[in-house]
Coordinates of C-alpha atoms in Angstrom, one line a residue:
M5 CA 15.3 -18.3 35.4
A6 CA 17.7 -21.1 33.8
T7 CA 16.4 -24.2 32.5
S8 CA 16.2 -26.9 34.5
I9 CA 15.1 -30.6 34.6
S10 CA 12.4 -32.8 36.7
A11 CA 14.7 -35.8 37.3
P12 CA 18.5 -37.8 36.5
V13 CA 18.9 -38.7 32.6
G14 CA 20.9 -40.8 31.8
D15 CA 22.5 -44.7 32.8
K16 CA 20.1 -46.3 34.9
N17 CA 22.9 -48.4 36.5
R18 CA 24.3 -45.6 38.3
I19 CA 28.2 -46.6 39.5
T20 CA 28.3 -42.9 41.5
K21 CA 27.8 -43.4 45.4
P22 CA 26.8 -40.7 47.4
D23 CA 29.4 -38.4 49.6
P24 CA 29.7 -39.7 53.1
Q25 CA 30.6 -35.9 54.3
K26 CA 27.7 -35.1 52.6
K27 CA 24.7 -35.8 55.1
N28 CA 21.6 -36.7 53.8
E29 CA 22.6 -37.0 50.2
K30 CA 20.6 -39.2 47.9
F31 CA 20.8 -39.8 44.7
K32 CA 17.0 -40.3 42.3
T33 CA 15.7 -42.6 40.7
V34 CA 16.9 -42.3 36.5
S35 CA 13.5 -41.9 35.3
N36 CA 14.7 -40.8 31.8
K37 CA 11.6 -38.6 31.3
P38 CA 11.4 -37.6 27.7
A39 CA 10.8 -34.3 28.5
D40 CA 14.0 -34.0 30.4
V41 CA 16.0 -36.2 27.7
E42 CA 15.3 -34.1 25.2
L43 CA 16.5 -31.1 27.3
V44 CA 19.6 -33.0 28.2
Q45 CA 19.8 -33.9 24.3
L46 CA 19.8 -30.0 23.5
M47 CA 22.1 -29.1 26.1
L48 CA 24.9 -31.5 24.8
I49 CA 24.0 -30.1 21.3
A50 CA 24.5 -26.9 22.7
N51 CA 28.1 -27.7 24.3
G52 CA 29.0 -29.3 20.4
H53 CA 27.9 -32.6 21.0
G54 CA 25.6 -34.3 18.1
V55 CA 22.9 -35.9 19.3
K56 CA 19.7 -36.7 18.0
V57 CA 16.8 -35.0 19.9
D58 CA 13.9 -37.5 20.1
G59 CA 12.9 -37.7 23.9
K60 CA 14.9 -41.4 24.1
C61 CA 17.6 -42.3 26.3
S62 CA 19.5 -44.7 24.2
G63 CA 23.0 -45.8 24.2
G64 CA 24.8 -43.3 22.4
L65 CA 23.0 -40.4 24.7
I66 CA 24.8 -42.3 27.4
S67 CA 27.9 -42.3 25.9
A68 CA 27.3 -38.8 24.8
I69 CA 27.0 -37.5 28.7
R70 CA 30.0 -39.4 29.6
S71 CA 32.1 -37.4 26.4
F72 CA 30.7 -34.3 28.0
Q73 CA 31.5 -35.1 31.8
K74 CA 35.1 -36.0 30.7
S75 CA 35.8 -33.1 28.7
A76 CA 34.0 -30.4 30.2
L77 CA 34.2 -31.2 33.9
G78 CA 37.2 -33.4 34.1
F79 CA 36.2 -36.6 35.2
S80 CA 37.8 -39.9 35.3
K81 CA 35.3 -41.9 35.6
P82 CA 32.2 -40.1 33.9
D83 CA 29.1 -41.8 35.2
G84 CA 26.8 -40.9 32.4
I85 CA 23.8 -39.7 34.4
V86 CA 22.7 -35.9 34.2
D87 CA 21.3 -35.0 37.4
P88 CA 18.9 -31.9 38.5
G89 CA 21.2 -29.4 39.7
G90 CA 23.9 -31.7 39.5
K91 CA 27.7 -30.5 38.6
T92 CA 26.7 -31.9 34.5
W93 CA 24.0 -29.9 34.7
A94 CA 25.0 -27.1 36.1
K95 CA 28.2 -26.9 33.2
G96 CA 25.6 -27.4 30.4
V97 CA 23.1 -25.7 31.1
G98 CA 24.9 -22.0 30.5
A99 CA 25.1 -22.9 27.1
L100 CA 21.6 -24.1 26.6
D101 CA 19.9 -21.2 28.0
A102 CA 22.0 -19.0 25.3
K103 CA 21.0 -20.9 22.9
I104 CA 17.6 -21.0 23.6
K105 CA 17.8 -16.9 24.3
A106 CA 19.6 -16.4 20.9
D107 CA 17.0 -18.8 19.1
A108 CA 14.1 -16.6 20.5
D109 CA 15.8 -13.5 19.4
A110 CA 16.1 -14.8 15.9
L111 CA 12.2 -16.1 16.1
A112 CA 11.1 -12.3 17.2
K113 CA 12.9 -10.9 14.0
R114 CA 11.2 -13.5 11.8
I115 CA 8.1 -12.7 10.2
E116 CA 5.0 -15.0 9.9
I117 CA 3.6 -15.1 6.5
V118 CA 0.9 -17.6 4.6
E119 CA 2.4 -19.3 1.4
N120 CA 0.6 -21.9 -1.0
G121 CA -1.7 -22.1 2.2
K122 CA 0.7 -22.8 4.8
R123 CA 2.0 -20.7 7.8
K124 CA 5.9 -20.3 7.9
A125 CA 8.7 -17.8 9.2
V126 CA 11.1 -16.3 7.4
E127 CA 13.8 -13.6 7.4
Q128 CA 13.2 -10.1 7.1
A129 CA 15.0 -9.6 3.9
E130 CA 13.0 -12.6 2.4
F131 CA 10.0 -11.2 3.6
D132 CA 11.2 -7.9 1.7
R133 CA 11.8 -10.0 -1.3
K134 CA 8.4 -11.7 -1.7
E135 CA 6.5 -8.7 -0.7
E136 CA 8.7 -6.2 -4.1
Q137 CA 7.8 -9.3 -6.0
Y138 CA 4.4 -9.6 -5.1
R139 CA 4.3 -5.8 -5.5
K140 CA 5.8 -5.3 -8.7
D141 CA 2.8 -8.6 -9.9
C142 CA 0.5 -5.9 -8.7
L143 CA 1.4 -3.5 -10.2
N144 CA 1.8 -5.3 -13.5
E145 CA -1.8 -6.4 -13.4
F146 CA -3.5 -3.1 -12.1
T147 CA -1.6 -1.1 -15.1
A148 CA -2.9 -4.1 -17.4
M149 CA -6.8 -3.5 -16.0
Y150 CA -6.0 0.3 -16.4
N151 CA -4.8 0.2 -20.1
R152 CA -7.3 -2.1 -21.0
A153 CA -10.5 0.7 -19.7
D154 CA -7.9 3.2 -21.3
I155 CA -8.4 1.7 -24.8
W156 CA -12.3 1.4 -24.2
R157 CA -11.8 5.6 -23.5
S158 CA -9.8 5.8 -26.2
I159 CA -12.3 4.7 -29.0
L160 CA -15.2 6.4 -26.8
Y161 CA -12.9 9.7 -27.4
D162 CA -12.6 9.1 -31.4
A163 CA -16.5 8.7 -31.7
E164 CA -17.0 12.2 -29.5
K165 CA -14.4 13.9 -32.2
V166 CA -16.6 12.2 -35.0
M167 CA -19.5 13.9 -33.9
S168 CA -17.9 17.0 -33.4
G169 CA -17.2 16.8 -37.2
A170 CA -13.3 16.9 -36.6
D171 CA -13.2 14.3 -39.9
S172 CA -16.1 15.4 -42.1
L173 CA -19.5 17.1 -41.4
A174 CA -20.6 13.9 -43.3
M175 CA -19.2 11.5 -40.5
A176 CA -20.7 13.9 -38.2
F177 CA -23.7 13.1 -39.1
A178 CA -23.3 9.7 -39.6
E179 CA -22.6 9.4 -35.9
F180 CA -25.7 11.8 -35.0
T181 CA -27.9 9.6 -36.7
V182 CA -26.5 6.7 -35.0
R183 CA -27.4 8.2 -31.9
S184 CA -30.5 9.3 -32.6
L185 CA -32.0 5.9 -33.4
N186 CA -30.2 4.2 -30.6
S187 CA -30.1 5.6 -26.9
A188 CA -27.4 3.0 -26.2
A189 CA -25.4 3.9 -28.8
K190 CA -24.2 7.3 -27.1
P191 CA -20.3 6.8 -25.1
P192 CA -20.9 5.1 -21.8
F193 CA -18.0 8.0 -20.2
N194 CA -19.4 7.0 -16.6
E195 CA -18.6 3.5 -16.5
I196 CA -15.4 3.5 -18.5
N197 CA -14.0 6.4 -16.3
A198 CA -14.9 5.0 -13.4
A199 CA -12.9 2.1 -14.4
C200 CA -10.3 3.8 -15.5
D201 CA -9.9 5.4 -12.0
A202 CA -10.6 2.6 -10.1
A203 CA -7.4 1.0 -11.7
H204 CA -5.1 4.3 -11.5
D205 CA -6.0 4.4 -8.0
L206 CA -4.9 0.9 -7.6
I207 CA -1.7 1.7 -9.3
C208 CA -1.0 5.0 -7.1
L209 CA -1.5 2.1 -4.0
V210 CA 1.3 -0.3 -5.3
Q211 CA 3.9 2.4 -6.9
R212 CA 5.1 3.5 -3.3
P213 CA 7.7 0.9 -2.1
K214 CA 5.7 -0.1 1.1
P215 CA 2.4 -0.2 0.0
D216 CA -0.6 -0.2 2.5
W217 CA -1.9 -3.9 1.6
A218 CA -4.7 -3.2 3.3
K219 CA -6.0 -0.3 1.4
V220 CA -4.8 -2.4 -1.3
N221 CA -7.1 -5.3 -0.6
A222 CA -10.1 -3.2 0.3
R223 CA -10.4 -1.3 -2.7
L224 CA -9.5 -4.3 -4.8
P225 CA -12.6 -5.9 -5.0
R226 CA -14.6 -2.3 -6.0
A227 CA -12.0 -1.7 -8.7
I228 CA -12.7 -5.4 -10.3
K229 CA -16.8 -4.6 -10.3
L230 CA -15.9 -1.5 -11.9
I231 CA -13.6 -2.7 -14.4
N232 CA -16.4 -5.6 -15.3
A233 CA -19.1 -2.7 -15.2
G234 CA -16.8 -0.8 -17.7
Y235 CA -16.3 -3.7 -20.2
K236 CA -20.2 -4.7 -19.9
A237 CA -21.1 -0.7 -20.9
Y238 CA -18.6 -0.8 -23.6
D239 CA -19.8 -4.2 -25.0
K240 CA -23.2 -2.9 -24.8
W241 CA -22.4 0.5 -26.7
C242 CA -20.4 -1.4 -29.6
N243 CA -23.6 -3.8 -29.9
A244 CA -25.7 -1.1 -30.5
R245 CA -23.8 0.7 -32.8
D246 CA -23.4 -2.3 -35.2
S247 CA -27.2 -3.1 -34.8
T248 CA -28.3 0.5 -35.7
A249 CA -26.7 0.4 -38.9
G250 CA -29.5 -1.3 -40.4
L251 CA -32.2 1.2 -38.8
I252 CA -30.9 4.0 -40.2
V253 CA -31.8 3.2 -43.9
G254 CA -35.1 2.8 -43.0
R255 CA -35.7 5.6 -41.0
L256 CA -33.4 8.4 -42.2
E257 CA -35.7 11.2 -43.5
I258 CA -34.4 13.5 -46.4
V259 CA -36.0 17.0 -46.1
R260 CA -34.7 18.1 -49.5
E261 CA -33.9 16.1 -52.6
S262 CA -32.2 18.2 -54.3
A263 CA -29.8 18.8 -51.7
F264 CA -26.3 17.0 -52.4
F265 CA -25.4 17.0 -49.3
A266 CA -28.0 15.2 -48.0
V267 CA -28.1 12.7 -50.9
E268 CA -24.3 12.0 -49.8
M269 CA -25.5 11.7 -46.1
Y270 CA -28.5 9.1 -47.0
M271 CA -26.3 7.1 -49.0
T272 CA -23.7 6.8 -46.6
A273 CA -26.3 5.9 -44.3
R274 CA -27.8 3.3 -46.6
M275 CA -24.3 2.0 -47.7
L276 CA -23.1 1.4 -44.0
P277 CA -24.5 -2.0 -43.6
K278 CA -22.5 -3.3 -46.2
F279 CA -19.4 -1.8 -45.9
K280 CA -19.6 -2.0 -42.5
N281 CA -16.8 0.4 -42.0
P282 CA -18.1 4.1 -41.9
A283 CA -15.5 5.6 -43.7
A284 CA -15.8 2.9 -46.4
A285 CA -19.2 3.8 -47.1
H286 CA -18.5 7.4 -46.9
A287 CA -15.7 6.7 -49.8
A288 CA -18.4 5.4 -52.1
A289 CA -21.1 8.0 -51.6
A290 CA -18.9 11.1 -51.7
A291 CA -17.6 9.4 -55.2
A292 CA -21.2 8.9 -56.7
T293 CA -22.8 11.9 -55.2
E294 CA -19.6 14.0 -57.0
A295 CA -20.7 12.2 -60.0
M296 CA -24.0 13.5 -60.0
K297 CA -22.9 16.8 -58.9
T298 CA -20.1 17.1 -61.4
S299 CA -22.8 16.1 -63.9
A300 CA -25.8 18.5 -63.2
G301 CA -23.1 21.1 -63.5
E302 CA -21.7 19.7 -66.8
L303 CA -25.3 20.1 -67.7
G304 CA -26.3 22.8 -66.3
E305 CA -23.6 24.6 -68.3
H306 CA -24.9 23.2 -72.0
L307 CA -27.8 24.0 -71.4
A308 CA -26.8 27.4 -70.6
G309 CA -25.0 27.2 -73.8
S310 CA -21.7 26.9 -73.0
N311 CA -19.3 25.0 -75.2
V312 CA -19.3 21.8 -73.4
S313 CA -17.7 19.0 -75.1
V314 CA -18.9 14.8 -73.6
P315 CA -15.2 13.9 -73.4
G316 CA -14.3 17.0 -71.6
S317 CA -17.4 16.5 -68.9
A318 CA -16.4 12.7 -68.6
W319 CA -13.2 13.3 -67.4
K320 CA -14.3 16.3 -65.3
V321 CA -16.8 13.7 -63.7
L322 CA -14.5 10.8 -63.4
S323 CA -11.3 12.9 -62.0
N324 CA -14.0 14.8 -59.5
S325 CA -15.4 11.4 -58.6
I326 CA -11.8 9.8 -57.7
V327 CA -10.8 12.7 -55.4
A328 CA -13.9 13.0 -53.5
G329 CA -13.9 8.7 -53.2
I330 CA -10.1 9.1 -52.3
A331 CA -10.5 11.7 -50.1
G332 CA -13.9 10.4 -48.3
A333 CA -11.5 7.4 -47.7
V334 CA -9.3 9.4 -45.6
G335 CA -9.4 8.2 -41.9
G336 CA -11.1 4.9 -42.0
K337 CA -8.5 1.9 -41.0
L338 CA -6.5 0.2 -43.3
S339 CA -7.8 -2.5 -45.7
A340 CA -5.8 -5.9 -45.0
G341 CA -4.5 -5.7 -48.4
F342 CA -3.1 -2.0 -48.5
A343 CA -1.6 -2.8 -44.7
G344 CA 0.0 -5.9 -46.2
R345 CA 1.7 -4.0 -49.1
A346 CA 2.8 -1.5 -46.6
H347 CA 4.3 -4.0 -44.7
K348 CA 6.2 -5.6 -47.2
A349 CA 7.4 -2.1 -48.3
F350 CA 8.2 -1.1 -44.8
A351 CA 10.1 -4.4 -43.8
A352 CA 12.1 -4.2 -47.3
K353 CA 13.5 -1.0 -46.1
L354 CA 13.8 -2.0 -42.0
G355 CA 15.5 -4.7 -42.1
P356 CA 18.7 -3.9 -43.3
M357 CA 19.0 -1.3 -40.5
M358 CA 18.8 -4.2 -38.2
K359 CA 22.0 -5.2 -36.8
T360 CA 21.7 -8.4 -35.6
P361 CA 19.9 -11.4 -36.9
A362 CA 17.7 -11.0 -33.6
G363 CA 16.7 -8.0 -35.0
K364 CA 15.7 -8.8 -38.9
K365 CA 13.7 -11.5 -37.1
A366 CA 11.6 -9.1 -35.0
V367 CA 10.8 -6.5 -38.0
D368 CA 7.9 -8.5 -38.9
A369 CA 6.6 -8.6 -35.3
F370 CA 6.8 -5.0 -34.9
L371 CA 5.2 -4.0 -38.3
T372 CA 2.6 -5.8 -37.5
K373 CA 1.7 -4.6 -34.3
F374 CA 2.5 -0.9 -35.7
L375 CA 0.7 -0.6 -38.4
D376 CA -2.6 -1.3 -36.3
T377 CA -1.5 2.1 -33.8
K378 CA -3.3 4.7 -34.2
A379 CA -0.5 6.5 -34.8
A380 CA 0.2 4.7 -38.0
Q381 CA -3.3 5.5 -38.8
E382 CA -2.8 9.4 -38.8
L383 CA 0.2 9.0 -40.9
V384 CA -1.6 7.5 -43.5
T385 CA -4.5 9.8 -43.2
N386 CA -1.9 12.8 -43.6
A387 CA -0.5 10.7 -46.5
A388 CA -3.4 10.0 -48.5
K389 CA -4.3 13.8 -47.9
E390 CA -1.5 14.7 -49.6
V391 CA -2.1 12.2 -53.0
V392 CA -5.5 13.7 -53.4
G393 CA -3.7 16.8 -53.7
L394 CA -1.3 15.9 -56.4
F395 CA -3.6 14.1 -58.3
K396 CA -6.3 16.2 -59.1
P397 CA -4.3 18.4 -61.3
V398 CA -3.4 15.3 -63.7
L399 CA -7.0 13.9 -63.0
E400 CA -8.5 17.4 -64.6
K401 CA -5.9 16.9 -67.8
G402 CA -7.6 13.5 -68.4
Q403 CA -5.3 11.1 -67.3
A404 CA -6.5 8.7 -64.6
P405 CA -4.4 6.9 -62.4
S406 CA -4.9 3.2 -61.2
M407 CA -5.4 2.2 -58.0
Q408 CA -2.3 0.3 -58.0
E409 CA -0.4 4.1 -58.4
V410 CA -2.5 5.9 -56.0
E411 CA -1.0 3.0 -53.1
Q412 CA 2.5 3.5 -54.8
A413 CA 2.0 7.4 -54.1
V414 CA 0.9 6.9 -50.3
L415 CA 3.4 4.4 -49.5
K416 CA 6.4 6.8 -50.9
S417 CA 4.6 9.9 -49.1
L418 CA 4.5 7.6 -46.1
M419 CA 8.2 6.2 -46.0
A420 CA 10.0 9.7 -44.8
P421 CA 7.1 10.6 -41.9
V422 CA 7.0 6.8 -40.8
F423 CA 11.0 6.2 -40.5
A424 CA 11.0 9.5 -38.4
C425 CA 8.3 8.9 -36.0
A426 CA 9.5 7.5 -32.4
P427 CA 8.7 4.1 -32.7
F428 CA 10.5 3.7 -35.3
K429 CA 13.4 5.2 -33.9
S430 CA 13.1 3.8 -30.5
L431 CA 13.4 0.0 -32.1
I432 CA 16.6 1.1 -34.4
K433 CA 18.2 2.1 -31.0
F434 CA 17.4 -0.5 -29.1
E435 CA 18.2 -3.2 -31.0
G436 CA 21.6 -1.6 -32.1
L437 CA 22.5 -1.6 -28.5
A438 CA 20.8 -5.3 -27.7
D439 CA 24.6 -6.9 -27.9
S440 CA 25.6 -4.2 -24.7
K441 CA 22.4 -4.4 -23.2
V442 CA 22.5 -7.9 -22.8
A443 CA 25.5 -8.4 -21.6
A444 CA 24.9 -6.1 -19.2
H445 CA 21.8 -7.5 -18.1
V446 CA 23.5 -10.8 -17.6
T447 CA 26.3 -9.6 -15.8
E448 CA 24.7 -7.3 -13.2
K449 CA 21.2 -9.2 -12.3
L450 CA 21.4 -13.1 -13.8
T451 CA 25.1 -14.3 -13.0
P452 CA 25.0 -12.9 -9.5
S453 CA 22.5 -14.6 -7.8
I454 CA 22.9 -17.9 -10.3
R455 CA 26.6 -17.9 -8.9
A456 CA 25.2 -17.3 -5.4
K457 CA 22.9 -21.0 -5.8
V458 CA 26.5 -22.8 -7.3
V459 CA 28.3 -21.7 -4.7
K460 CA 26.0 -22.7 -2.1
D461 CA 25.8 -26.2 -4.0
L462 CA 29.5 -26.8 -4.4
S463 CA 30.0 -25.9 -0.3
K464 CA 28.2 -29.1 0.2
I465 CA 30.3 -31.2 -1.5
Y466 CA 33.7 -29.2 -1.3
D467 CA 35.4 -27.1 1.6
A468 CA 32.9 -24.0 2.0
K469 CA 36.2 -22.0 2.7
T470 CA 37.7 -23.5 -0.3
V471 CA 34.5 -22.4 -2.0
E472 CA 35.0 -19.1 -1.1
F473 CA 38.6 -18.6 -1.2
V474 CA 38.6 -19.3 -4.9
V475 CA 35.6 -17.3 -5.6
K476 CA 37.0 -14.2 -4.4
Q477 CA 40.2 -14.8 -6.0
M478 CA 38.4 -15.3 -9.6
R479 CA 37.7 -11.4 -9.8
D480 CA 34.8 -10.2 -11.8
I481 CA 34.1 -13.4 -12.7
D482 CA 30.3 -12.3 -13.7
G483 CA 31.8 -9.8 -15.9
V484 CA 34.5 -12.5 -17.6
F485 CA 32.0 -15.0 -17.8
V486 CA 29.6 -12.7 -20.7
K487 CA 33.2 -12.2 -22.4
E488 CA 33.5 -16.7 -22.2
M489 CA 30.0 -17.1 -23.4
S490 CA 29.3 -19.3 -26.7
Q491 CA 28.5 -16.9 -29.7
G492 CA 25.4 -19.2 -29.9
M493 CA 24.8 -18.5 -26.7
R494 CA 25.1 -14.9 -26.6
D495 CA 23.2 -14.9 -30.1
K496 CA 20.2 -17.0 -28.6
A497 CA 20.2 -14.3 -25.5
I498 CA 20.2 -11.5 -27.8
E499 CA 16.9 -13.1 -29.7
T500 CA 15.4 -13.7 -26.6
Y501 CA 15.7 -10.1 -25.6
V502 CA 15.1 -8.5 -28.9
V503 CA 12.3 -10.7 -30.5
S504 CA 10.6 -11.5 -27.2
A505 CA 10.2 -7.5 -26.0
V506 CA 9.3 -6.4 -29.7
T507 CA 6.6 -9.2 -29.4
A508 CA 5.1 -8.0 -26.0
S509 CA 4.9 -4.2 -27.0
D510 CA 1.9 -2.2 -28.4
G511 CA 3.9 -1.3 -31.3
T512 CA 4.7 2.4 -29.9
S513 CA 6.8 1.1 -27.0
N514 CA 9.8 3.7 -26.8
E515 CA 13.6 2.0 -25.9
K516 CA 13.2 2.4 -22.4
Q517 CA 10.0 0.2 -22.5
L518 CA 11.3 -2.5 -24.5
D519 CA 14.2 -2.9 -22.5
R520 CA 12.5 -3.6 -19.3
L521 CA 10.4 -6.2 -21.7
G522 CA 13.8 -7.6 -22.8
E523 CA 15.1 -7.8 -19.4
A524 CA 12.1 -9.8 -18.1
A525 CA 12.4 -12.2 -21.2
L526 CA 16.0 -12.7 -20.2
R527 CA 15.0 -13.8 -16.6
R528 CA 12.2 -15.9 -17.8
D529 CA 14.4 -18.0 -19.8
R530 CA 15.3 -21.0 -18.3
E531 CA 17.8 -22.6 -21.0
L532 CA 19.5 -19.5 -20.7
S533 CA 19.7 -19.8 -16.8
A534 CA 20.7 -23.3 -17.5
G535 CA 23.4 -22.2 -19.5
I536 CA 24.9 -19.7 -17.0
E537 CA 24.8 -22.1 -14.1
S538 CA 26.3 -25.2 -16.5
M539 CA 29.3 -22.9 -17.5
L540 CA 29.6 -21.4 -13.8
R541 CA 30.0 -24.2 -12.3
E542 CA 32.6 -25.9 -14.5
K543 CA 34.9 -22.9 -13.9
I544 CA 34.8 -22.3 -10.5
E545 CA 34.2 -26.5 -9.7
R546 CA 37.6 -26.8 -11.7
E547 CA 39.6 -24.0 -9.6
V548 CA 38.2 -25.9 -6.3
K549 CA 39.7 -28.9 -7.3
A550 CA 42.9 -27.1 -8.3
Q551 CA 42.9 -25.7 -4.8
S552 CA 42.2 -28.4 -3.0
K553 CA 44.9 -30.6 -4.2
K554 CA 47.7 -27.8 -3.2

């Protein structure tokens, strides 16, 4: 059905007279109803005449009507009036109906979204882009939720490992004692596993290209509730373990006073409140117990008539005590002092292996994170065990090493396995490829979108076709731009890529994970984006001006 107006629109001083050959022909009075005026304005726009759509019949509108009548209908004396069903309306309504249909079709293809509390319709492409960004944000958030819960679970498994006697029987006894005295000190696996499963379920939902958002929104509140419950259970467990250490001393019963093993466990329990760290408490208890055990043995040998000298017995007591103390400490967390010296030793070797200034800056951040990981602790444990074995023959000969010598031996033993482990290899490879990776990310990810913005801005200032022609002529502009970047800008981009990636990592990230973190940092770098935009704008604008003069 064609669009129509209810009454004439235009010049109220009508100059056209009814056709005398048409009986009963009469013209309606020009009333310029706002709704009719708007339709006429839209009709003129659809036919290429620029007018304002405001529902008001002004002199400008009447002039536009006359211009249309003269150009489209060939009127020699256009009257500036549009009559319902008249020649002027009939000539122009076709284009209006076509535009209305086209607009309706375009609107049907748009999708309504709510953004910042306001509803708006967007194209499918924009909707897909916004949905994908939201999907990635959700994936990052849910992954972070899972990682937190998984860390709690990992610590619980470590406690179970100690309980099973994997570290030592004394450590297992201490763990058993803590749990016996306080039921709250038992690992809350049910709550933590439920939290991990809920977060993992959300990750699986949003990993799909087109997530079922109804399911995501339905399961999110429950997942958040389980994560919070998991954290409360984990925090309660930690507090229970800390508070129980003081109870152990008062309640621990020793059935056989003469059993050195029981003595060692008793001493470990008594030292827990002071040392806090069970490994440190066990180290002190092991050394003291070994001293008593060896002394008792040497005394027994003397009473039995064996040839035992005081200096020889003293060295044996000392050597066995030191070995037991070092062995007892194995498996504990790195002390701040040793970690600092290890950091310095590794940095001295790792720094020169970095190819860029950014890599050298990232070394400290990497080592700080790496030395706090389980992988680093396992390497230290193995190195300490090896050192214990190496020093025992020396100690038995009466040559007691200093603590500095023990540390240096552990560090020396650590060098080869540390630099051969996956995190170190990944960092070295990642940093070595930083220059080419940054160039690729700038060329393929950053520059194209920034170039599109520059082209859009310049098209508002200069002839759009000229701008488009210039950009097409400048082949491989994105790749050429990277080569023309100043060394300072390039170095800054590499620093952002490398340092930000290492800072955001957990010390165990592989090369691909570091690359993703570095790429994300480049996208967030406003200074880099502004520099790229400025250089592209200057380059394209210069060529556009030159082309315009031809």
